[in-house]
């Protein structure tokens, strides 16, 4: 979503880094970049965590102390009294923050390493030696561009330095638990995530809203609205998911054990009811009719010693297809790794050559209705692209 991307890299409109000029990357080149390889080359483990913590620290060092007031938060019709913590940045303060981030960027060895990695990956797809980039030149251009941006901040003399640009609000309940967060950015939009309780009943709301220049109102790009109950560490609820105002699915949660969840264990049931609108592209109308009655269920009973999982496809109240997986932790022997060995990870390799077509053909010979096997056949065809 454009709003989320803008928000992640939000700085005033005159402070964006021009990737085409700085890294020599054209829009076509950006599309051709092998993002999977770039992700693989990102810093790992502690190094990545330290990098993230460093820049988060820079942000918090330049944010004013939050104002603390008594208030409330409302989520999908439920309202809960809470303490409201609100921090904001005006344009002048935001300039100081951005300059602090840029100053660190132009001398950060991890950033330099990443830029050089991107250049190496781009050079792998270069059509000729002449089209290959020099990593030293690209990095020098990056540092030069960052310094230019810092100079632009110093030279900017607009009178809008007191205009509020970012506002971050946190809602804390009487048990000192954060129950909701809201982030607003000037001329970009707003993000809200929260759950409010009234006794055992709760309301949950998540939304992403984007600012449109031709309209003063915020337009909702994504929204999740849910309600349910939480009794004796067991949650039951139902959540509707909307994309740009259109209902795309409903998620039902049944008997979810929150105590087990805190321990990293999953116990409970989930059912997804897709909206009939997802099947509107089918000209025959058959898939739209079938899709309106379909649901996908998942039941989990997993702890440290055992895992019981059941996935099912249902029509109305009837189970059409189910897959059950059961495993148990047992004491095994020691595993010896040969001295001359190499560990590799290929998470998608096990899917290569999987006979999904044969699977569907075998289902056609079963008692499943033809409408269901036709739907599965189309889904397999879509997944094969």
Tab-separated table of N, CA, C and O in Angstrom, residues 143-265:
chain	number	residue	atom	x	y	z
A	143	UNK	N	26.556	9.033	-0.761
A	143	UNK	CA	27.017	9.926	0.316
A	143	UNK	C	26.839	11.383	-0.106
A	143	UNK	O	26.392	12.224	0.686
A	144	UNK	N	27.166	11.691	-1.375
A	144	UNK	CA	27.025	13.059	-1.878
A	144	UNK	C	25.557	13.496	-1.842
A	144	UNK	O	25.246	14.631	-1.442
A	145	UNK	N	24.655	12.598	-2.239
A	145	UNK	CA	23.229	12.934	-2.242
A	145	UNK	C	22.713	13.149	-0.827
A	145	UNK	O	21.933	14.072	-0.571
A	146	UNK	N	23.156	12.311	0.100
A	146	UNK	CA	22.742	12.474	1.502
A	146	UNK	C	23.218	13.818	2.043
A	146	UNK	O	22.477	14.539	2.720
A	147	UNK	N	24.460	14.189	1.737
A	147	UNK	CA	24.972	15.483	2.188
A	147	UNK	C	24.203	16.641	1.562
A	147	UNK	O	23.957	17.664	2.215
A	148	UNK	N	23.805	16.476	0.282
A	148	UNK	CA	22.994	17.507	-0.364
A	148	UNK	C	21.659	17.690	0.344
A	148	UNK	O	21.169	18.807	0.509
A	149	UNK	N	21.068	16.570	0.762
A	149	UNK	CA	19.789	16.637	1.465
A	149	UNK	C	19.937	17.352	2.800
A	149	UNK	O	19.075	18.150	3.197
A	150	UNK	N	21.028	17.070	3.508
A	150	UNK	CA	21.251	17.758	4.789
A	150	UNK	C	21.441	19.262	4.563
A	150	UNK	O	20.967	20.090	5.358
A	151	UNK	N	22.105	19.635	3.485
A	151	UNK	CA	22.276	21.055	3.159
A	151	UNK	C	20.942	21.704	2.834
A	151	UNK	O	20.690	22.861	3.194
A	152	UNK	N	20.072	20.970	2.121
A	152	UNK	CA	18.745	21.499	1.800
A	152	UNK	C	17.947	21.776	3.070
A	152	UNK	O	17.200	22.755	3.139
A	153	UNK	N	18.100	20.903	4.061
A	153	UNK	CA	17.397	21.123	5.331
A	153	UNK	C	17.896	22.418	5.972
A	153	UNK	O	17.104	23.243	6.456
A	154	UNK	N	19.205	22.606	5.985
A	154	UNK	CA	19.777	23.812	6.603
A	154	UNK	C	19.356	25.075	5.874
A	154	UNK	O	19.162	26.131	6.490
A	155	UNK	N	19.224	24.968	4.546
A	155	UNK	CA	18.912	26.156	3.754
A	155	UNK	C	17.415	26.456	3.694
A	155	UNK	O	17.032	27.547	3.267
A	156	UNK	N	16.578	25.494	4.086
A	156	UNK	CA	15.130	25.698	4.012
A	156	UNK	C	14.698	26.749	5.024
A	156	UNK	O	14.973	26.641	6.222
A	157	UNK	N	14.024	27.780	4.560
A	157	UNK	CA	13.602	28.867	5.445
A	157	UNK	C	12.097	29.100	5.395
A	157	UNK	O	11.611	30.217	5.541
A	158	UNK	N	11.317	28.034	5.156
A	158	UNK	CA	9.862	28.169	5.116
A	158	UNK	C	9.340	28.517	6.506
A	158	UNK	O	9.999	28.303	7.524
A	159	UNK	N	8.133	29.044	6.537
A	159	UNK	CA	7.531	29.470	7.805
A	159	UNK	C	6.628	28.408	8.414
A	159	UNK	O	5.789	28.707	9.270
A	160	UNK	N	6.763	27.139	7.958
A	160	UNK	CA	5.861	26.081	8.424
A	160	UNK	C	6.478	25.198	9.499
A	160	UNK	O	6.007	24.094	9.738
A	161	UNK	N	7.541	25.672	10.162
A	161	UNK	CA	8.240	24.807	11.096
A	161	UNK	C	7.400	24.391	12.297
A	161	UNK	O	7.704	23.412	12.978
A	162	UNK	N	6.316	25.145	12.583
A	162	UNK	CA	5.470	24.789	13.724
A	162	UNK	C	4.263	23.947	13.306
A	162	UNK	O	3.412	23.616	14.136
A	163	UNK	N	4.177	23.574	12.026
A	163	UNK	CA	3.062	22.755	11.553
A	163	UNK	C	3.247	21.311	12.012
A	163	UNK	O	4.310	20.712	11.837
A	164	UNK	N	2.205	20.736	12.627
A	164	UNK	CA	2.299	19.357	13.102
A	164	UNK	C	2.390	18.410	11.911
A	164	UNK	O	1.603	18.490	10.972
A	165	UNK	N	3.361	17.483	11.963
A	165	UNK	CA	3.589	16.569	10.856
A	165	UNK	C	3.272	15.122	11.224
A	165	UNK	O	2.756	14.368	10.406
A	166	UNK	N	3.628	14.699	12.435
A	166	UNK	CA	3.403	13.326	12.871
A	166	UNK	C	2.855	13.331	14.288
A	166	UNK	O	3.319	14.090	15.137
A	167	UNK	N	1.859	12.478	14.534
A	167	UNK	CA	1.311	12.332	15.888
A	167	UNK	C	1.160	10.843	16.194
A	167	UNK	O	0.547	10.105	15.430
A	168	UNK	N	1.742	10.409	17.307
A	168	UNK	CA	1.688	8.997	17.704
A	168	UNK	C	1.000	8.900	19.058
A	168	UNK	O	1.443	9.516	20.033
A	169	UNK	N	-0.091	8.129	19.104
A	169	UNK	CA	-0.895	8.022	20.327
A	169	UNK	C	-0.921	6.576	20.817
A	169	UNK	O	-1.137	5.656	20.033
A	170	UNK	N	-0.680	6.407	22.116
A	170	UNK	CA	-0.708	5.089	22.750
A	170	UNK	C	-1.768	5.096	23.838
A	170	UNK	O	-1.864	6.047	24.619
A	171	UNK	N	-2.557	4.028	23.912
A	171	UNK	CA	-3.624	3.910	24.905
A	171	UNK	C	-3.282	2.765	25.861
A	171	UNK	O	-3.081	1.628	25.433
A	172	UNK	N	-3.219	3.076	27.163
A	172	UNK	CA	-2.809	2.112	28.184
A	172	UNK	C	-3.955	1.916	29.182
A	172	UNK	O	-4.476	2.890	29.731
A	173	UNK	N	-4.336	0.646	29.423
A	173	UNK	CA	-5.462	0.391	30.330
A	173	UNK	C	-5.024	0.395	31.792
A	173	UNK	O	-3.847	0.634	32.109
A	174	UNK	N	-5.958	0.082	32.683
A	174	UNK	CA	-5.685	0.135	34.121
A	174	UNK	C	-4.696	-0.932	34.571
A	174	UNK	O	-4.131	-0.844	35.667
A	175	UNK	N	-4.472	-1.955	33.757
A	175	UNK	CA	-3.484	-3.002	34.075
A	175	UNK	C	-2.115	-2.697	33.467
A	175	UNK	O	-1.252	-3.576	33.399
A	176	UNK	N	-1.945	-1.445	33.020
A	176	UNK	CA	-0.690	-0.989	32.402
A	176	UNK	C	-0.373	-1.748	31.112
A	176	UNK	O	0.789	-1.916	30.750
A	177	UNK	N	-1.402	-2.204	30.413
A	177	UNK	CA	-1.222	-2.892	29.138
A	177	UNK	C	-1.587	-1.955	27.993
A	177	UNK	O	-2.596	-1.244	28.057
A	178	UNK	N	-0.767	-1.940	26.952
A	178	UNK	CA	-1.076	-1.150	25.755
A	178	UNK	C	-2.196	-1.853	25.000
A	178	UNK	O	-2.045	-3.002	24.583
A	179	UNK	N	-3.331	-1.181	24.853
A	179	UNK	CA	-4.478	-1.808	24.190
A	179	UNK	C	-4.749	-1.221	22.806
A	179	UNK	O	-5.518	-1.795	22.025
A	180	UNK	N	-4.120	-0.085	22.493
A	180	UNK	CA	-4.349	0.507	21.167
A	180	UNK	C	-3.216	1.479	20.833
A	180	UNK	O	-2.577	2.043	21.732
A	181	UNK	N	-2.991	1.630	19.532
A	181	UNK	CA	-2.008	2.593	19.032
A	181	UNK	C	-2.572	3.279	17.790
A	181	UNK	O	-3.282	2.653	17.000
A	182	UNK	N	-2.225	4.538	17.627
A	182	UNK	CA	-2.660	5.275	16.432
A	182	UNK	C	-1.502	6.152	15.951
A	182	UNK	O	-0.861	6.844	16.741
A	183	UNK	N	-1.249	6.112	14.642
A	183	UNK	CA	-0.202	6.921	14.030
A	183	UNK	C	-0.813	7.756	12.919
A	183	UNK	O	-1.449	7.226	12.006
A	184	UNK	N	-0.634	9.068	13.022
A	184	UNK	CA	-1.165	10.000	12.019
A	184	UNK	C	-0.008	10.769	11.402
A	184	UNK	O	0.938	11.167	12.108
A	185	UNK	N	-0.038	10.955	10.082
A	185	UNK	CA	1.000	11.714	9.389
A	185	UNK	C	0.344	12.713	8.453
A	185	UNK	O	-0.571	12.363	7.690
A	186	UNK	N	0.810	13.951	8.495
A	186	UNK	CA	0.257	15.040	7.699
A	186	UNK	C	0.304	14.716	6.207
A	186	UNK	O	1.346	14.333	5.669
A	187	UNK	N	-0.839	14.850	5.558
A	187	UNK	CA	-1.001	14.633	4.117
A	187	UNK	C	-0.642	13.215	3.687
A	187	UNK	O	-0.388	12.962	2.518
A	188	UNK	N	-0.612	12.272	4.624
A	188	UNK	CA	-0.395	10.872	4.282
A	188	UNK	C	-1.575	10.025	4.732
A	188	UNK	O	-2.181	9.330	3.941
A	189	UNK	N	-1.915	10.089	6.014
A	189	UNK	CA	-3.056	9.319	6.477
A	189	UNK	C	-2.917	8.898	7.921
A	189	UNK	O	-2.238	9.551	8.718
A	190	UNK	N	-3.548	7.770	8.237
A	190	UNK	CA	-3.644	7.349	9.634
A	190	UNK	C	-3.726	5.829	9.723
A	190	UNK	O	-4.345	5.176	8.874
A	191	UNK	N	-3.075	5.262	10.750
A	191	UNK	CA	-3.135	3.831	11.030
A	191	UNK	C	-3.584	3.658	12.471
A	191	UNK	O	-3.083	4.344	13.373
A	192	UNK	N	-4.529	2.740	12.698
A	192	UNK	CA	-5.021	2.473	14.059
A	192	UNK	C	-5.091	0.969	14.277
A	192	UNK	O	-5.531	0.218	13.403
A	193	UNK	N	-4.634	0.529	15.453
A	193	UNK	CA	-4.744	-0.868	15.868
A	193	UNK	C	-5.182	-0.866	17.331
A	193	UNK	O	-4.487	-0.294	18.177
A	194	UNK	N	-6.330	-1.476	17.639
A	194	UNK	CA	-6.751	-1.441	19.028
A	194	UNK	C	-7.852	-2.426	19.376
A	194	UNK	O	-8.608	-2.883	18.514
A	195	UNK	N	-7.920	-2.754	20.662
A	195	UNK	CA	-8.980	-3.598	21.220
A	195	UNK	C	-9.450	-2.970	22.524
A	195	UNK	O	-8.638	-2.636	23.391
A	196	UNK	N	-10.751	-2.786	22.659
A	196	UNK	CA	-11.328	-2.211	23.872
A	196	UNK	C	-12.294	-3.207	24.514
A	196	UNK	O	-13.022	-3.911	23.799
A	197	UNK	N	-12.277	-3.268	25.842
A	197	UNK	CA	-13.116	-4.216	26.590
A	197	UNK	C	-14.213	-3.499	27.367
A	197	UNK	O	-13.997	-2.429	27.952
A	198	UNK	N	-15.382	-4.126	27.373
A	198	UNK	CA	-16.478	-3.758	28.271
A	198	UNK	C	-16.880	-5.040	28.981
A	198	UNK	O	-17.635	-5.845	28.437
A	199	UNK	N	-16.321	-5.267	30.179
A	199	UNK	CA	-16.521	-6.533	30.865
A	199	UNK	C	-15.809	-7.647	30.123
A	199	UNK	O	-14.629	-7.535	29.785
A	200	UNK	N	-16.545	-8.732	29.846
A	200	UNK	CA	-15.961	-9.852	29.098
A	200	UNK	C	-16.034	-9.658	27.587
A	200	UNK	O	-15.457	-10.438	26.832
A	201	UNK	N	-16.756	-8.638	27.146
A	201	UNK	CA	-16.924	-8.403	25.711
A	201	UNK	C	-15.873	-7.427	25.196
A	201	UNK	O	-15.470	-6.501	25.901
A	202	UNK	N	-15.414	-7.666	23.960
A	202	UNK	CA	-14.405	-6.784	23.382
A	202	UNK	C	-14.766	-6.397	21.959
A	202	UNK	O	-15.524	-7.080	21.267
A	203	UNK	N	-14.207	-5.287	21.551
A	203	UNK	CA	-14.295	-4.850	20.169
A	203	UNK	C	-12.879	-4.628	19.650
A	203	UNK	O	-12.048	-4.068	20.370
A	204	UNK	N	-12.605	-5.077	18.452
A	204	UNK	CA	-11.289	-4.912	17.846
A	204	UNK	C	-11.416	-4.150	16.536
A	204	UNK	O	-12.356	-4.388	15.767
A	205	UNK	N	-10.484	-3.258	16.309
A	205	UNK	CA	-10.520	-2.481	15.072
A	205	UNK	C	-9.095	-2.211	14.593
A	205	UNK	O	-8.221	-1.843	15.379
A	206	UNK	N	-8.870	-2.447	13.313
A	206	UNK	CA	-7.603	-2.115	12.662
A	206	UNK	C	-7.957	-1.411	11.353
A	206	UNK	O	-8.811	-1.893	10.611
A	207	UNK	N	-7.334	-0.279	11.100
A	207	UNK	CA	-7.590	0.363	9.808
A	207	UNK	C	-6.354	1.106	9.314
A	207	UNK	O	-5.482	1.507	10.087
A	208	UNK	N	-6.295	1.241	7.988
A	208	UNK	CA	-5.279	2.054	7.317
A	208	UNK	C	-6.034	3.032	6.424
A	208	UNK	O	-6.785	2.618	5.541
A	209	UNK	N	-5.839	4.322	6.675
A	209	UNK	CA	-6.524	5.345	5.904
A	209	UNK	C	-5.499	6.228	5.211
A	209	UNK	O	-4.466	6.569	5.781
A	210	UNK	N	-5.808	6.593	3.957
A	210	UNK	CA	-4.886	7.386	3.155
A	210	UNK	C	-5.513	8.729	2.817
A	210	UNK	O	-6.711	8.834	2.550
A	211	UNK	N	-4.664	9.754	2.819
A	211	UNK	CA	-5.107	11.100	2.468
A	211	UNK	C	-5.102	11.259	0.955
A	211	UNK	O	-4.128	10.921	0.292
A	212	UNK	N	-6.204	11.770	0.401
A	212	UNK	CA	-6.282	12.062	-1.031
A	212	UNK	C	-6.223	13.577	-1.209
A	212	UNK	O	-6.977	14.316	-0.591
A	213	UNK	N	-5.338	14.033	-2.084
A	213	UNK	CA	-5.160	15.472	-2.248
A	213	UNK	C	-6.412	16.150	-2.809
A	213	UNK	O	-6.687	17.306	-2.517
A	214	UNK	N	-7.160	15.436	-3.639
A	214	UNK	CA	-8.340	16.055	-4.243
A	214	UNK	C	-9.548	16.013	-3.317
A	214	UNK	O	-10.625	16.490	-3.650
A	215	UNK	N	-9.394	15.423	-2.125
A	215	UNK	CA	-10.512	15.285	-1.205
A	215	UNK	C	-9.980	15.448	0.214
A	215	UNK	O	-8.962	14.864	0.575
A	216	UNK	N	-10.655	16.241	1.034
A	216	UNK	CA	-10.184	16.469	2.397
A	216	UNK	C	-10.403	15.262	3.299
A	216	UNK	O	-9.776	15.142	4.352
A	217	UNK	N	-11.270	14.354	2.906
A	217	UNK	CA	-11.559	13.183	3.741
A	217	UNK	C	-10.466	12.130	3.590
A	217	UNK	O	-9.786	12.042	2.571
A	218	UNK	N	-10.312	11.304	4.652
A	218	UNK	CA	-9.405	10.166	4.585
A	218	UNK	C	-10.144	8.985	3.967
A	218	UNK	O	-11.296	8.726	4.299
A	219	UNK	N	-9.491	8.262	3.079
A	219	UNK	CA	-10.089	7.108	2.417
A	219	UNK	C	-9.539	5.833	3.048
A	219	UNK	O	-8.331	5.663	3.183
A	220	UNK	N	-10.426	4.929	3.407
A	220	UNK	CA	-10.021	3.694	4.073
A	220	UNK	C	-9.539	2.679	3.048
A	220	UNK	O	-10.287	2.264	2.166
A	221	UNK	N	-8.272	2.269	3.177
A	221	UNK	CA	-7.707	1.268	2.278
A	221	UNK	C	-7.936	-0.140	2.815
A	221	UNK	O	-8.238	-1.063	2.059
A	222	UNK	N	-7.771	-0.304	4.118
A	222	UNK	CA	-7.921	-1.619	4.754
A	222	UNK	C	-8.587	-1.433	6.110
A	222	UNK	O	-8.327	-0.474	6.826
A	223	UNK	N	-9.461	-2.397	6.445
A	223	UNK	CA	-10.155	-2.312	7.740
A	223	UNK	C	-10.505	-3.704	8.237
A	223	UNK	O	-10.927	-4.562	7.462
A	224	UNK	N	-10.264	-3.929	9.496
A	224	UNK	CA	-10.687	-5.150	10.171
A	224	UNK	C	-11.534	-4.755	11.365
A	224	UNK	O	-11.107	-3.946	12.200
A	225	UNK	N	-12.748	-5.297	11.443
A	225	UNK	CA	-13.637	-5.029	12.567
A	225	UNK	C	-14.053	-6.352	13.196
A	225	UNK	O	-14.512	-7.256	12.491
A	226	UNK	N	-13.869	-6.440	14.507
A	226	UNK	CA	-14.216	-7.691	15.174
A	226	UNK	C	-14.845	-7.457	16.525
A	226	UNK	O	-14.710	-6.399	17.128
A	227	UNK	N	-15.536	-8.481	16.999
A	227	UNK	CA	-16.120	-8.445	18.335
A	227	UNK	C	-16.203	-9.868	18.864
A	227	UNK	O	-16.191	-10.839	18.096
A	228	UNK	N	-16.245	-9.984	20.189
A	228	UNK	CA	-16.310	-11.313	20.774
A	228	UNK	C	-16.251	-11.249	22.282
A	228	UNK	O	-16.494	-10.194	22.891
A	229	UNK	N	-15.923	-12.375	22.888
A	229	UNK	CA	-15.834	-12.462	24.336
A	229	UNK	C	-14.516	-13.115	24.738
A	229	UNK	O	-13.939	-13.900	23.984
A	230	UNK	N	-14.060	-12.763	25.927
A	230	UNK	CA	-12.867	-13.375	26.498
A	230	UNK	C	-13.194	-13.765	27.933
A	230	UNK	O	-13.324	-12.907	28.811
A	231	UNK	N	-13.357	-15.070	28.152
A	231	UNK	CA	-13.723	-15.572	29.477
A	231	UNK	C	-12.782	-16.695	29.875
A	231	UNK	O	-12.574	-17.641	29.109
A	232	UNK	N	-12.206	-16.573	31.072
A	232	UNK	CA	-11.317	-17.606	31.616
A	232	UNK	C	-10.242	-17.995	30.604
A	232	UNK	O	-10.001	-19.172	30.324
A	233	UNK	N	-9.608	-16.992	30.039
A	233	UNK	CA	-8.481	-17.177	29.109
A	233	UNK	C	-8.874	-17.889	27.816
A	233	UNK	O	-8.028	-18.480	27.137
A	234	UNK	N	-10.146	-17.821	27.455
A	234	UNK	CA	-10.612	-18.413	26.196
A	234	UNK	C	-11.335	-17.334	25.387
A	234	UNK	O	-12.248	-16.682	25.889
A	235	UNK	N	-10.908	-17.159	24.138
A	235	UNK	CA	-11.466	-16.127	23.271
A	235	UNK	C	-12.326	-16.748	22.185
A	235	UNK	O	-11.943	-17.740	21.554
A	236	UNK	N	-13.498	-16.143	21.988
A	236	UNK	CA	-14.363	-16.477	20.865
A	236	UNK	C	-14.765	-15.169	20.195
A	236	UNK	O	-15.147	-14.203	20.876
A	237	UNK	N	-14.647	-15.115	18.873
A	237	UNK	CA	-14.985	-13.865	18.204
A	237	UNK	C	-15.128	-14.019	16.713
A	237	UNK	O	-14.889	-15.091	16.143
A	238	UNK	N	-15.533	-12.923	16.077
A	238	UNK	CA	-15.726	-12.903	14.629
A	238	UNK	C	-15.215	-11.577	14.087
A	238	UNK	O	-15.483	-10.513	14.657
A	239	UNK	N	-14.452	-11.654	12.986
A	239	UNK	CA	-13.793	-10.478	12.434
A	239	UNK	C	-14.121	-10.350	10.950
A	239	UNK	O	-13.960	-11.305	10.188
A	240	UNK	N	-14.554	-9.173	10.540
A	240	UNK	CA	-14.811	-8.884	9.127
A	240	UNK	C	-13.632	-8.105	8.554
A	240	UNK	O	-13.128	-7.158	9.183
A	241	UNK	N	-13.182	-8.496	7.365
A	241	UNK	CA	-12.028	-7.869	6.725
A	241	UNK	C	-12.493	-7.158	5.459
A	241	UNK	O	-13.129	-7.763	4.595
A	242	UNK	N	-12.163	-5.857	5.366
A	242	UNK	CA	-12.574	-5.040	4.229
A	242	UNK	C	-11.333	-4.491	3.514
A	242	UNK	O	-10.349	-4.122	4.159
A	243	UNK	N	-11.396	-4.436	2.200
A	243	UNK	CA	-10.374	-3.780	1.394
A	243	UNK	C	-11.068	-2.718	0.556
A	243	UNK	O	-11.952	-3.037	-0.248
A	244	UNK	N	-10.691	-1.461	0.797
A	244	UNK	CA	-11.305	-0.320	0.122
A	244	UNK	C	-12.833	-0.389	0.195
A	244	UNK	O	-13.529	-0.175	-0.801
A	245	UNK	N	-13.336	-0.694	1.371
A	245	UNK	CA	-14.771	-0.676	1.619
A	245	UNK	C	-15.521	-1.934	1.248
A	245	UNK	O	-16.711	-2.068	1.568
A	246	UNK	N	-14.870	-2.876	0.586
A	246	UNK	CA	-15.527	-4.114	0.161
A	246	UNK	C	-15.170	-5.254	1.110
A	246	UNK	O	-13.995	-5.497	1.384
A	247	UNK	N	-16.181	-5.958	1.602
A	247	UNK	CA	-15.953	-7.116	2.460
A	247	UNK	C	-15.304	-8.225	1.636
A	247	UNK	O	-15.840	-8.648	0.616
A	248	UNK	N	-14.132	-8.712	2.069
A	248	UNK	CA	-13.455	-9.782	1.337
A	248	UNK	C	-13.498	-11.114	2.080
A	248	UNK	O	-13.427	-12.181	1.462
A	249	UNK	N	-13.614	-11.064	3.401
A	249	UNK	CA	-13.655	-12.321	4.159
A	249	UNK	C	-14.083	-12.057	5.587
A	249	UNK	O	-13.972	-10.943	6.103
A	250	UNK	N	-14.582	-13.116	6.217
A	250	UNK	CA	-14.908	-13.087	7.645
A	250	UNK	C	-14.126	-14.199	8.321
A	250	UNK	O	-14.083	-15.333	7.829
A	251	UNK	N	-13.495	-13.863	9.439
A	251	UNK	CA	-12.708	-14.836	10.198
A	251	UNK	C	-13.385	-15.097	11.533
A	251	UNK	O	-13.628	-14.165	12.309
A	252	UNK	N	-13.722	-16.350	11.798
A	252	UNK	CA	-14.311	-16.738	13.083
A	252	UNK	C	-13.250	-17.444	13.928
A	252	UNK	O	-12.545	-18.326	13.426
A	253	UNK	N	-13.136	-17.061	15.188
A	253	UNK	CA	-12.179	-17.671	16.119
A	253	UNK	C	-12.982	-18.360	17.216
A	253	UNK	O	-13.882	-17.762	17.809
A	254	UNK	N	-12.651	-19.628	17.482
A	254	UNK	CA	-13.411	-20.372	18.487
A	254	UNK	C	-12.479	-21.029	19.497
A	254	UNK	O	-11.490	-21.667	19.133
A	255	UNK	N	-12.771	-20.832	20.763
A	255	UNK	CA	-12.061	-21.492	21.874
A	255	UNK	C	-10.548	-21.325	21.788
A	255	UNK	O	-9.786	-22.274	22.013
A	256	UNK	N	-10.113	-20.128	21.512
A	256	UNK	CA	-8.676	-19.853	21.446
A	256	UNK	C	-8.125	-19.690	22.858
A	256	UNK	O	-8.554	-18.812	23.616
A	257	UNK	N	-7.178	-20.533	23.214
A	257	UNK	CA	-6.575	-20.532	24.551
A	257	UNK	C	-5.466	-19.481	24.596
A	257	UNK	O	-4.384	-19.675	24.046
A	258	UNK	N	-5.730	-18.344	25.259
A	258	UNK	CA	-4.750	-17.260	25.278
A	258	UNK	C	-3.568	-17.562	26.194
A	258	UNK	O	-2.462	-17.074	25.962
A	259	UNK	N	-3.768	-18.354	27.231
A	259	UNK	CA	-2.658	-18.733	28.109
A	259	UNK	C	-1.650	-19.594	27.348
A	259	UNK	O	-0.439	-19.430	27.475
A	260	UNK	N	-2.177	-20.539	26.564
A	260	UNK	CA	-1.296	-21.376	25.743
A	260	UNK	C	-0.561	-20.523	24.715
A	260	UNK	O	0.616	-20.741	24.436
A	261	UNK	N	-1.271	-19.523	24.168
A	261	UNK	CA	-0.671	-18.659	23.155
A	261	UNK	C	0.516	-17.887	23.730
A	261	UNK	O	1.527	-17.688	23.049
A	262	UNK	N	0.408	-17.455	24.980
A	262	UNK	CA	1.512	-16.752	25.628
A	262	UNK	C	2.753	-17.632	25.747
A	262	UNK	O	3.879	-17.131	25.795
A	263	UNK	N	2.560	-18.944	25.794
A	263	UNK	CA	3.672	-19.885	25.911
A	263	UNK	C	4.182	-20.338	24.532
A	263	UNK	O	5.038	-21.217	24.447
A	264	UNK	N	3.623	-19.759	23.480
A	264	UNK	CA	4.032	-20.150	22.148
A	264	UNK	C	3.311	-21.371	21.630
A	264	UNK	O	3.744	-21.983	20.646
A	265	UNK	N	2.207	-21.740	22.280
A	265	UNK	CA	1.421	-22.904	21.870
A	265	UNK	C	0.109	-22.424	21.247
A	265	UNK	O	-0.393	-21.354	21.582
